[in-house]
Coordinates of C-alpha atoms (C1' of nucleotides) in Angstrom, one line a residue:
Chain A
X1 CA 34.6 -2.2 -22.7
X2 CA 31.0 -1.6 -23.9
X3 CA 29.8 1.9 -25.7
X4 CA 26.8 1.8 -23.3
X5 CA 28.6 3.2 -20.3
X6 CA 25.1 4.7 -19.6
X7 CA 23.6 1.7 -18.5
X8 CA 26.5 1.2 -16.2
X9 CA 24.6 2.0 -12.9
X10 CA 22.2 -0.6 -14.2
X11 CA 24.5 -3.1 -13.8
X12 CA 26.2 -2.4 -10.9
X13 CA 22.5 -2.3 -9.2
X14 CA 21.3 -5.4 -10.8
X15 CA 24.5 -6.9 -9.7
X16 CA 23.8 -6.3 -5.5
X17 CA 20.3 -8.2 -6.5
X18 CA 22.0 -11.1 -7.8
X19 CA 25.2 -12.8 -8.3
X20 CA 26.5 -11.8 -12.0
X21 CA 29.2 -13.1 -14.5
X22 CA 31.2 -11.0 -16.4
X23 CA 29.5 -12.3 -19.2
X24 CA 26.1 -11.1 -17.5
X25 CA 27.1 -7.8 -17.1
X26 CA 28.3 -7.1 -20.5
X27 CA 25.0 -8.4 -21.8
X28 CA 23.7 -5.9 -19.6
X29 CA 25.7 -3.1 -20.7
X30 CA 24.9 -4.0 -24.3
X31 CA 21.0 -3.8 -24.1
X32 CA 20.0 -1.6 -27.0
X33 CA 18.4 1.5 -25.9
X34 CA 17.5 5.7 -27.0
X35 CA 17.8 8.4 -24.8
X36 CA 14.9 10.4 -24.4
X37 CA 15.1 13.9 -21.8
X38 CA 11.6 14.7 -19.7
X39 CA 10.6 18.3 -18.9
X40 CA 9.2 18.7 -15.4
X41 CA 5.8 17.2 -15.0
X42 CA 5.5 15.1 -18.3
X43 CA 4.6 11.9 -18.2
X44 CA 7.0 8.6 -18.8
X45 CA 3.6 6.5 -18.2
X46 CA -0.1 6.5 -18.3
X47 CA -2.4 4.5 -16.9
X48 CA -4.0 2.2 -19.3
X49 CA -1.3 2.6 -22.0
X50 CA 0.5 -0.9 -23.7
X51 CA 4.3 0.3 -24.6
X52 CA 6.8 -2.3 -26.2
X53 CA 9.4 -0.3 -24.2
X54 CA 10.6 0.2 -20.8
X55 CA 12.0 3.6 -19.3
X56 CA 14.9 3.3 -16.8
X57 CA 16.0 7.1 -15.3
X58 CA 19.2 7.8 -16.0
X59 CA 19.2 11.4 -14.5
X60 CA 16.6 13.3 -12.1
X61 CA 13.4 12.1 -10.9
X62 CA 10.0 10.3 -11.1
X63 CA 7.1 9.6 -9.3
X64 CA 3.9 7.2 -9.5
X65 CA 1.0 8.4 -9.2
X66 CA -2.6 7.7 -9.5
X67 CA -5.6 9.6 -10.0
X68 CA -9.2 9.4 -8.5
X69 CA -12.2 10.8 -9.8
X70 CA -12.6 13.8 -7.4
X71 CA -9.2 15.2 -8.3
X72 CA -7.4 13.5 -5.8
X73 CA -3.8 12.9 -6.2
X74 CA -2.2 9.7 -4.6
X75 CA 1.2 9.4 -5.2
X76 CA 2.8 5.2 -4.3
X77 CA 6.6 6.3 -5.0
X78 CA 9.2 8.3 -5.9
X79 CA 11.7 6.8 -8.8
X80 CA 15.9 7.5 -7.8
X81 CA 18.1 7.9 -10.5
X82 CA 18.6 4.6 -12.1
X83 CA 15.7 3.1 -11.3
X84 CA 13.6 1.7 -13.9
X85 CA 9.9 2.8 -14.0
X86 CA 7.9 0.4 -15.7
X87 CA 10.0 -3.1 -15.3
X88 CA 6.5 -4.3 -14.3
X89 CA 5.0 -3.7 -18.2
X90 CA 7.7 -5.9 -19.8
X91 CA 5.5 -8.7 -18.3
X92 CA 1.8 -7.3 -17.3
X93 CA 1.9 -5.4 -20.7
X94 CA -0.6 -2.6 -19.8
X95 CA 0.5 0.0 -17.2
X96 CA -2.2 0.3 -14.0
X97 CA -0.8 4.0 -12.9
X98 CA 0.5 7.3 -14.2
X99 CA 4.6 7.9 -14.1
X100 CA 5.2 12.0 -13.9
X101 CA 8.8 13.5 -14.2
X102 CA 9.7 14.9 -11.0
X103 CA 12.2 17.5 -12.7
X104 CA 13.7 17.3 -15.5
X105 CA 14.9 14.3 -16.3
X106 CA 16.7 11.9 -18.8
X107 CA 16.1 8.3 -19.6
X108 CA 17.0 5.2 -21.4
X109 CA 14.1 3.8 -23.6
X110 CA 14.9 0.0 -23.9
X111 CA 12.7 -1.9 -25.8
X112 CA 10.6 -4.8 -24.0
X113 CA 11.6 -7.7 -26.3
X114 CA 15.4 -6.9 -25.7
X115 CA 15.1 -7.3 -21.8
X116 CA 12.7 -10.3 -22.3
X117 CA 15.2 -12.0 -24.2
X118 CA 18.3 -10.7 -21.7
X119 CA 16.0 -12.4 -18.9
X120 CA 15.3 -15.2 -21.0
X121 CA 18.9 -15.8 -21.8
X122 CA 20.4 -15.0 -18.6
X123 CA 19.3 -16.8 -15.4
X124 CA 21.0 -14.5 -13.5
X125 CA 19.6 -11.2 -15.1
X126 CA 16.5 -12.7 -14.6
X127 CA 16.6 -13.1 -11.0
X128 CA 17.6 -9.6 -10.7
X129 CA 15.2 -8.2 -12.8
X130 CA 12.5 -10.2 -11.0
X131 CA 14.4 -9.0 -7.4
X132 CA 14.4 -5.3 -8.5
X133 CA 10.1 -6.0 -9.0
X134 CA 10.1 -7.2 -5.8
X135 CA 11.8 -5.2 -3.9
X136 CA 9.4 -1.8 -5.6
X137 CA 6.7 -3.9 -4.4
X138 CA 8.2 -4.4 -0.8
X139 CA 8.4 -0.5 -0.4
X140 CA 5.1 0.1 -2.0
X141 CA 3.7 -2.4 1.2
X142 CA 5.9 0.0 3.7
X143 CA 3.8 3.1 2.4
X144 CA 0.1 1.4 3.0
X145 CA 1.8 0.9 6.7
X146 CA 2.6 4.9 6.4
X147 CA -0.4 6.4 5.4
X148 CA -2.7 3.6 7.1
X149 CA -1.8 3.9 10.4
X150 CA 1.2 6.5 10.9
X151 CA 0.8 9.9 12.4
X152 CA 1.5 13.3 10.2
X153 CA 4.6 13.5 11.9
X154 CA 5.7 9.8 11.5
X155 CA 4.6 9.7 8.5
X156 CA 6.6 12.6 7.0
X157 CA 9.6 11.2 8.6
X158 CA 9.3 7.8 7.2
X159 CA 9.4 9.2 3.7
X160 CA 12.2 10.8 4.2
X161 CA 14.4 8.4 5.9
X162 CA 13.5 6.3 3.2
X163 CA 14.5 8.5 0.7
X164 CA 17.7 9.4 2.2
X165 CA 18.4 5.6 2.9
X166 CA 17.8 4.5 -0.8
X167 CA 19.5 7.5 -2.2
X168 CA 22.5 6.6 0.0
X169 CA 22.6 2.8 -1.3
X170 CA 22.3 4.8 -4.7
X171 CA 26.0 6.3 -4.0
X172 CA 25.0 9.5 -2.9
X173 CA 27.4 10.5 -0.3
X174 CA 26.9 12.6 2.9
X175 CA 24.2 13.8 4.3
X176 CA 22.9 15.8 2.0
X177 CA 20.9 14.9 -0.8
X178 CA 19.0 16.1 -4.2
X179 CA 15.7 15.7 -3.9
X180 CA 13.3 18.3 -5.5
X181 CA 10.2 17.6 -4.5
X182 CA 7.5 20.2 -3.5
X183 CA 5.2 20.0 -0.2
X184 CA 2.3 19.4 -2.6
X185 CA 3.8 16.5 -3.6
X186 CA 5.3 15.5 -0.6
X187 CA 1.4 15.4 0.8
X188 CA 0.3 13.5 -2.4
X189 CA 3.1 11.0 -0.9
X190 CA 1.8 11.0 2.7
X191 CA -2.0 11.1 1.9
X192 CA -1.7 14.9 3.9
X193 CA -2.9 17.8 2.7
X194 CA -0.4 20.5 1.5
X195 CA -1.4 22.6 4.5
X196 CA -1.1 20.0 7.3
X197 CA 2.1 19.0 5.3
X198 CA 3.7 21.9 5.9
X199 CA 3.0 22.3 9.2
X200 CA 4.2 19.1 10.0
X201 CA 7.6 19.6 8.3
X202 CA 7.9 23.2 10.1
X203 CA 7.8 20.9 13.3
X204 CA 10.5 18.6 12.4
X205 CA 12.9 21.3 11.7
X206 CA 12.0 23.2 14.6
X207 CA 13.4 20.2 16.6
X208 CA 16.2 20.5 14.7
X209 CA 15.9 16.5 12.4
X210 CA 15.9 17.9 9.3
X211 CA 16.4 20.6 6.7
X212 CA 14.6 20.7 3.6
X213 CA 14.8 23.2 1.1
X214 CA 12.6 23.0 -2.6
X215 CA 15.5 20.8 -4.0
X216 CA 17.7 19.9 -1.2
X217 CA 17.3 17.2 2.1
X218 CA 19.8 17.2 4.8
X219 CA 18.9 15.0 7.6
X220 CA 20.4 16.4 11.0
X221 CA 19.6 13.9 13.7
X222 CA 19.2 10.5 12.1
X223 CA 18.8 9.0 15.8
X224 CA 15.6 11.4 16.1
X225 CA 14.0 11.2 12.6
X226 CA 14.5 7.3 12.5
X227 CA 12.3 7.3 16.1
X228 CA 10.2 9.7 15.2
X229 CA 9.4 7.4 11.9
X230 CA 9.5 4.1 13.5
X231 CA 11.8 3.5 10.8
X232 CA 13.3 -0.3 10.3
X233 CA 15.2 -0.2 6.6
X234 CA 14.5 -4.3 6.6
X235 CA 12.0 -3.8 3.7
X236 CA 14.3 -2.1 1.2
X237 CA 16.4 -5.3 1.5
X238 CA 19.6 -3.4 0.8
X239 CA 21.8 -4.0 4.0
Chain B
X1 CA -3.4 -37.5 -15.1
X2 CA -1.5 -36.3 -11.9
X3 CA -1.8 -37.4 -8.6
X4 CA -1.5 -33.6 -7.1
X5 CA -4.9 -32.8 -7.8
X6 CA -4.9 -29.9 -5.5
X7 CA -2.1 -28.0 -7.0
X8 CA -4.6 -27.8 -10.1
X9 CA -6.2 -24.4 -9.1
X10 CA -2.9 -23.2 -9.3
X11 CA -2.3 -24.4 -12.6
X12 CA -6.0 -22.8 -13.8
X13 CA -5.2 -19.6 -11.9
X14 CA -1.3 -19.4 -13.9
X15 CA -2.8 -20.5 -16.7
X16 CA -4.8 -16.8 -17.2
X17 CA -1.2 -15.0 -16.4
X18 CA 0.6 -16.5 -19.1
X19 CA -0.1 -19.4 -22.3
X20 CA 1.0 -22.7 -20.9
X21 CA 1.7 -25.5 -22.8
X22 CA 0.7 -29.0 -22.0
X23 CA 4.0 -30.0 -20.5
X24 CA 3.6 -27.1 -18.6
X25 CA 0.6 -28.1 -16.9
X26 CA 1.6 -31.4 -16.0
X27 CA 4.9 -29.8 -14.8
X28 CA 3.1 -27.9 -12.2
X29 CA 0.8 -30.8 -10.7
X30 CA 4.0 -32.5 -10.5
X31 CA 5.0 -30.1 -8.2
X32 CA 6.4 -31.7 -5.0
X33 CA 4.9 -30.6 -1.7
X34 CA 3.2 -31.3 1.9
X35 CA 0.4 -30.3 3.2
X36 CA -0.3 -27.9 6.7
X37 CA -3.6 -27.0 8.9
X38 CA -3.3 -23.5 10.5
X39 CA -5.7 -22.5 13.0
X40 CA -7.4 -19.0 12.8
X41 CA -4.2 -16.9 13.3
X42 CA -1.4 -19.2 13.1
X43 CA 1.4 -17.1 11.5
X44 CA 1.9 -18.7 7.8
X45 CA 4.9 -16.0 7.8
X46 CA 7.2 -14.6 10.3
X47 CA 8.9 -10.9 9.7
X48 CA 12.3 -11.4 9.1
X49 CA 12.4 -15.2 8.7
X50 CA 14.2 -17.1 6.0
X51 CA 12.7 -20.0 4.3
X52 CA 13.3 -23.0 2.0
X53 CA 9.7 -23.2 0.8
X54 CA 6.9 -21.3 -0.2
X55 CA 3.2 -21.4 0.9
X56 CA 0.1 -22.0 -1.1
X57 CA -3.0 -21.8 -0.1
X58 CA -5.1 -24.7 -0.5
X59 CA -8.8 -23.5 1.7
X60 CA -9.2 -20.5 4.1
X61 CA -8.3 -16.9 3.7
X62 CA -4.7 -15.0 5.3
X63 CA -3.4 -11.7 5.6
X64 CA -0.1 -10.0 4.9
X65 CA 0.1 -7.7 7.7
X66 CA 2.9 -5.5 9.2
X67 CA 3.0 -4.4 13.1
X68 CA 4.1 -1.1 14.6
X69 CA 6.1 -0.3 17.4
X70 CA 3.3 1.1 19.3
X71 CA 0.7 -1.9 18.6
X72 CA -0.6 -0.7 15.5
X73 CA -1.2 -3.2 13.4
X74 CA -2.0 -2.6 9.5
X75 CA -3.3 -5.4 6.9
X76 CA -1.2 -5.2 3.9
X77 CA -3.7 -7.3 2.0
X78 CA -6.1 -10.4 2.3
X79 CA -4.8 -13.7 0.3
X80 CA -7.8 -16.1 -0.7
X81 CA -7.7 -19.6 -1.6
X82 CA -5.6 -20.4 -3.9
X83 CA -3.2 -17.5 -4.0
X84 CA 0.8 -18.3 -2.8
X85 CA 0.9 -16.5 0.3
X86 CA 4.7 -15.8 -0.2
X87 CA 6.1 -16.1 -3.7
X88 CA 8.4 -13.1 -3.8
X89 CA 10.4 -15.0 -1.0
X90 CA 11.7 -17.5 -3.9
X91 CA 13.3 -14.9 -5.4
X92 CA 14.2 -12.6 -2.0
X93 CA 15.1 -14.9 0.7
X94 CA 13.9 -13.3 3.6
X95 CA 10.4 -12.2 4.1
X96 CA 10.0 -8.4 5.1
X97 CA 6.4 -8.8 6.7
X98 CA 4.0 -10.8 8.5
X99 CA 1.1 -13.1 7.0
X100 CA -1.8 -14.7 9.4
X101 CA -4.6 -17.0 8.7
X102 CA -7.6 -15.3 8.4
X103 CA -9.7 -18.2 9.5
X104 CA -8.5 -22.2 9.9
X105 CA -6.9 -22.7 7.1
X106 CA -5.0 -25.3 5.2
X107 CA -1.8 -24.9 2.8
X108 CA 0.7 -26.6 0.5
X109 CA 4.3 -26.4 1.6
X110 CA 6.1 -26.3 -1.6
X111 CA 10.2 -26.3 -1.4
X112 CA 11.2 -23.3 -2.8
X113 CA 14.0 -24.9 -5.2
X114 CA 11.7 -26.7 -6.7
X115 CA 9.6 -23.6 -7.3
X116 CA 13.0 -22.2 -9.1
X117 CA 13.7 -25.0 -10.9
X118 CA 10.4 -24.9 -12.5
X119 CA 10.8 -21.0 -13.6
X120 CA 14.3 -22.0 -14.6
X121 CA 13.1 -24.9 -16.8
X122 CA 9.8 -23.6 -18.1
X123 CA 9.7 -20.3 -19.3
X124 CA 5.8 -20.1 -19.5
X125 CA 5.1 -21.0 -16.2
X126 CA 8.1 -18.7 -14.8
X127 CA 5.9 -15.5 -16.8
X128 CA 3.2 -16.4 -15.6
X129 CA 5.0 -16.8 -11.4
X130 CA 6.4 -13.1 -12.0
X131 CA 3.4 -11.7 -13.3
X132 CA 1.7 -13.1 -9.6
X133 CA 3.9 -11.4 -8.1
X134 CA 3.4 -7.9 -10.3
X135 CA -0.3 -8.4 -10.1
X136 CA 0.1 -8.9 -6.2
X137 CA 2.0 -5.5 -6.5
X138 CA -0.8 -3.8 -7.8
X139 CA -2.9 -4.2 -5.8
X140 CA -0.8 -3.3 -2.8
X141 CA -0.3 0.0 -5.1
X142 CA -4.1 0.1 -4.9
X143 CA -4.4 -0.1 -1.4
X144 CA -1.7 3.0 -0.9
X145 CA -4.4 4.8 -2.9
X146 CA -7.3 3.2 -0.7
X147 CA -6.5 4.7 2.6
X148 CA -4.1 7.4 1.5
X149 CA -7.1 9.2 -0.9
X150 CA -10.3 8.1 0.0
X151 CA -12.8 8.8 2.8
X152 CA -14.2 5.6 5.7
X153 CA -17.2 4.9 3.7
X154 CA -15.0 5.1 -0.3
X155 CA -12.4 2.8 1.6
X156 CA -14.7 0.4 3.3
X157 CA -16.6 0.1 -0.4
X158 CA -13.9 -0.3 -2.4
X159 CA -12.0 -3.0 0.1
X160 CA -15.3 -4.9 -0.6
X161 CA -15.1 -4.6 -4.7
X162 CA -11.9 -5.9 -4.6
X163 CA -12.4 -8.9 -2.7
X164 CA -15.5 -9.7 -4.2
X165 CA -14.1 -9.3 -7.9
X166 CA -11.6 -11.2 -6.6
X167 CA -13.2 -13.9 -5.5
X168 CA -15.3 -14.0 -8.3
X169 CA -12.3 -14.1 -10.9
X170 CA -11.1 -17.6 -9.1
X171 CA -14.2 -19.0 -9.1
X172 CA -16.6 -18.1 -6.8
X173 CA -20.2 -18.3 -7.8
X174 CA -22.8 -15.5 -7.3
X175 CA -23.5 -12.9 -5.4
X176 CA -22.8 -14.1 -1.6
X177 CA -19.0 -15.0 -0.9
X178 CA -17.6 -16.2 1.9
X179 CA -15.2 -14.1 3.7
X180 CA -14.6 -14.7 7.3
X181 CA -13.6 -11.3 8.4
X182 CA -14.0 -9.2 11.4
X183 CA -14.8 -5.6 11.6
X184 CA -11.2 -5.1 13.9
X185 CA -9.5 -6.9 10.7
X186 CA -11.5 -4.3 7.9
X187 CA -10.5 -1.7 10.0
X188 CA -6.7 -3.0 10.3
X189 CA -7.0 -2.7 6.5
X190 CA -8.5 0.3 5.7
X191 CA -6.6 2.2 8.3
X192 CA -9.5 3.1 10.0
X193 CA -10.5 2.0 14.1
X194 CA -13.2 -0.5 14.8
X195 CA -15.5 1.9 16.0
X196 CA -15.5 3.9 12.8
X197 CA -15.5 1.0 10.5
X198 CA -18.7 -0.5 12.4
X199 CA -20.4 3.0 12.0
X200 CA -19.6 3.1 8.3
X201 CA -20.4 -0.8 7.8
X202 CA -23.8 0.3 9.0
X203 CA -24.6 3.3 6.6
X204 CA -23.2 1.4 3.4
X205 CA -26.0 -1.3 4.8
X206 CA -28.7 0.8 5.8
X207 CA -28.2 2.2 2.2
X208 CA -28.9 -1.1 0.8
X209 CA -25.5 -1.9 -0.5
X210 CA -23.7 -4.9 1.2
X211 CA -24.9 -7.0 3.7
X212 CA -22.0 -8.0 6.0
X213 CA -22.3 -10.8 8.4
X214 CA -19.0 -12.7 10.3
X215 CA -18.5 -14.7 7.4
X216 CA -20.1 -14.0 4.3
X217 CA -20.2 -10.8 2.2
X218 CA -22.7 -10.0 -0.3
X219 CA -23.0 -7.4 -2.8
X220 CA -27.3 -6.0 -3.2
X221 CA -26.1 -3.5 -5.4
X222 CA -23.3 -3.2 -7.5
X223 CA -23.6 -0.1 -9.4
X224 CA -23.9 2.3 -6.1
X225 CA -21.1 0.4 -4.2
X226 CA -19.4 0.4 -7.7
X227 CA -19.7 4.2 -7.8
X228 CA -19.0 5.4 -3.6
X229 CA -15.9 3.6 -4.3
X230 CA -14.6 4.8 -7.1
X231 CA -13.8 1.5 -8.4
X232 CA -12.4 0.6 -11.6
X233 CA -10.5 -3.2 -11.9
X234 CA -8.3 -2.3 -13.9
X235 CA -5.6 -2.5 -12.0
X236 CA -6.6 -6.8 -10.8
X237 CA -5.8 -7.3 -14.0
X238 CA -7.9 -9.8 -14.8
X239 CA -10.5 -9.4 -17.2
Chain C
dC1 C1' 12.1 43.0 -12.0
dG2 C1' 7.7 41.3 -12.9
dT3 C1' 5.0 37.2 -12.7
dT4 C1' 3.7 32.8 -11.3
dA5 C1' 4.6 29.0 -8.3
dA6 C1' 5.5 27.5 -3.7
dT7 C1' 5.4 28.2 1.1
dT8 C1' 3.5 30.0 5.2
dT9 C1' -0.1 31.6 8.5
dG10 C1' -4.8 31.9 10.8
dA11 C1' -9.2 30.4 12.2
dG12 C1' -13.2 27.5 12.1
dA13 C1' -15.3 23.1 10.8
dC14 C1' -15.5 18.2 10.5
dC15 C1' -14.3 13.5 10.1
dA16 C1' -12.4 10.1 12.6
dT17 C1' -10.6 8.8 17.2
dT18 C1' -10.8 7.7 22.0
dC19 C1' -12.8 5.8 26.0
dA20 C1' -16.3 3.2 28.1
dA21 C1' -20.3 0.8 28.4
dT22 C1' -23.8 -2.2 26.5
dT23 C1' -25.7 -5.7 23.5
dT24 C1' -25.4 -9.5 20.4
dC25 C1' -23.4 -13.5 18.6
dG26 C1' -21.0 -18.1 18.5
dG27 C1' -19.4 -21.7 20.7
dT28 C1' -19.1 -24.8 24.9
dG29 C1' -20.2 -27.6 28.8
dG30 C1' -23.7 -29.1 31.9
Chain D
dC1 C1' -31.6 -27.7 25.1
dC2 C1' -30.4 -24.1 27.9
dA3 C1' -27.0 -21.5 30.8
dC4 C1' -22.9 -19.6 30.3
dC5 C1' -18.8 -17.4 28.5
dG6 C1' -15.6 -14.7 25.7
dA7 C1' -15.4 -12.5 21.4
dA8 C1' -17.4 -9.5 18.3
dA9 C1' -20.5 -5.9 17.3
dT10 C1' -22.9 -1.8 18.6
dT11 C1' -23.9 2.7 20.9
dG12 C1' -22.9 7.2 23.1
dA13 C1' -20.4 11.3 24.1
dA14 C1' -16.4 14.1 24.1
dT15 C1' -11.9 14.9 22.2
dG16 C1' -8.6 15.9 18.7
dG17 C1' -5.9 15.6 14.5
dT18 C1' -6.4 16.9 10.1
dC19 C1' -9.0 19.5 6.6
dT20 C1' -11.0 23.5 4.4
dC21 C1' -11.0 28.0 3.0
dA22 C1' -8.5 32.3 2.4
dA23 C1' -5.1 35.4 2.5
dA24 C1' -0.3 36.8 2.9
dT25 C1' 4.4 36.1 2.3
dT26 C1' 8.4 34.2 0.1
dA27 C1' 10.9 32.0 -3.5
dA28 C1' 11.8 30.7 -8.3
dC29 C1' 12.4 32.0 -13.0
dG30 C1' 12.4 34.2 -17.5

DNA sequence: CGTTAATTTGAGACCATTCAATTTCGGTGG
DNA sequence: CCACCGAAATTGAATGGTCTCAAATTAACG
């Protein structure tokens, strides 16, 4: 039994990506790493910054996020609970976009050269690793679909039956999830202003699809929010 | 010297991602595969399929591309010659989108073990396969940004940059570049309609910035197209 | 409880869309 | 080489979804 029960969830993701030995998994759960807690808002990544470290979130929330030069905020995706945030750097080097701390969070700070060496070690690791990439990048595709050629409404929905859908696979159970995001950012998400944004959630709990409170997302009619999103979960290549 | 000189653009083009040796190289001409014609949009990729090779671009220009239930139909990104039109299905299985030839095109059917054996065996030339992949990423990551944040005329401008950076960073000479698209397949990409991306087409030209004809794209003046995009290439990275 | 952040509401303006018709372009056959 | 054809590009006018600008209300937090 490894000291790093931490990185648990790690493995157990990594493991639906690819088939792993037990000897896999316990190099997994013996990746060195510190712990590191995020207030609200700070950043776990700027653009333009090299790191020799990679940030997987153990607890709470992230999102990424890039900035134009008007002010404009566009946010590409929220980061779940163990979910790693910057997988991409241990091979590009240099982060292209900002990672913010959705609430306060925690995470493990593993050093680049360790998971390197695990995927260089590990063929099976590796393909995971590469998988978990992959998969960010299929999601990232779904949301140019969203905001390109979704309505408000659609779009609003989308975002949140993906986020219900992914927090699920996570192990969350029921229908009721954490997820404290504000309608500012929500928009930032959707490419909506904050106004419109709220308007258009107003709607969907009018017809009685959802409730969402600053923290909380309970989806009542999945039948109806999943229409209303044209929602097909094929991308997050989780079923 | 190998017999598979057209796999050697490939081998320049992984050869910027990641230090190859010389046995690397010659590891990657050695590549097995066939060769395919596609007419102007053939699929390349079918949502949902699963496949035992992967596609690379030889000549011509494709399109990831993802339909809606109500017709709509959004361009994920443009792949240019050269550029594997599905690598992230070596590692996933089943492709999660569409991808179209642009124009008649021709391709190299390469079987996707053989693709795996070659990142299993050579640890340079797998780097420098993931980091495609990442880089591909980013630039979908971009696109969210593209027509979630930016107005028809930043959008248009800054689809332009990218493709003409692009096209410059593998090889293309010049100013003028060939790019046969249409104005329904700019607006499919910038999330705009046809009418609206003709109308903005024509102020970017009356300006004197791009001059835009069914198949070629030229640049007149960088620095104001540069600047109504708000384009920085950072996130190609490739310089 | 006081103070700031977040949500909500209203009204007017605008960017992009829709619908439809016209013109131009690229390719093909006579 | 020209007539023809369908696809692509262009134009116009009206509609509409979303934005902007402000202000008011509610919730969160020390």
């Amino acid at each position: 039994m490894s000291e790093n029960l931490h990185l648990a969830p790690l493995e157990r993701r990594w493991s639906k990506l690819a088939p792993l030995t037990h000897d896999d998994r316990e190099a997994i759960l013996a990746l060195p790493f510190r712990r590191e807690v995020f207030a609200k808002d700070a950043y776990l990544v700027r653009e333009g910054q090299q790191s020799a470290e990679c940030t997987l979130l153990l607890r709470g929330f992230a999102y990424r996020q890039m900035l134009l030069r008007d002010g404009g905020r566009q946010i590409i995706n929220f980061l779940l609970p163990n979910e790693f945030v910057d997988l991409q750097a241990a091979v590009l080097g240099t982060a292209d976009h900002n990672v913010q701390s959705l609430n306060r969070s925690e995470a493990a700070i593993i050093p680049r050269s360790a998971l390197l060496d695990l995927a260089d070690v590990r063929p099976n690791v590796r393909t995971a690793m590469w998988a978990d990439t992959l998969i960010d990048a299929a999601i990232v595709r779904e949301w140019v679909v969203n905001v390109g050629r979704r309505d408000s409404r659609a779009r609003i929905a989308h975002l949140l039956c993906e986020i219900a859908v992914r927090l699920r696979n996570a192990g969350a159970a029921g229908e009721m999830f954490d997820f404290p995001v504000t309608q500012e950012q929500l928009a930032d998400a959707t490419g909506l202003t904050p106004v419109h944004t709220n308007r258009t959630l107003q709607a969907l709990r009018r017809e009685g699809l959802i409730q969402l409170t600053s923290g909380s997302l309970r989806i009542l009619n999945w039948q109806a929010l999943r229409e209303a999103a044209d929602f097909d979960d094929l991308y997050l290549h989780q079923s």
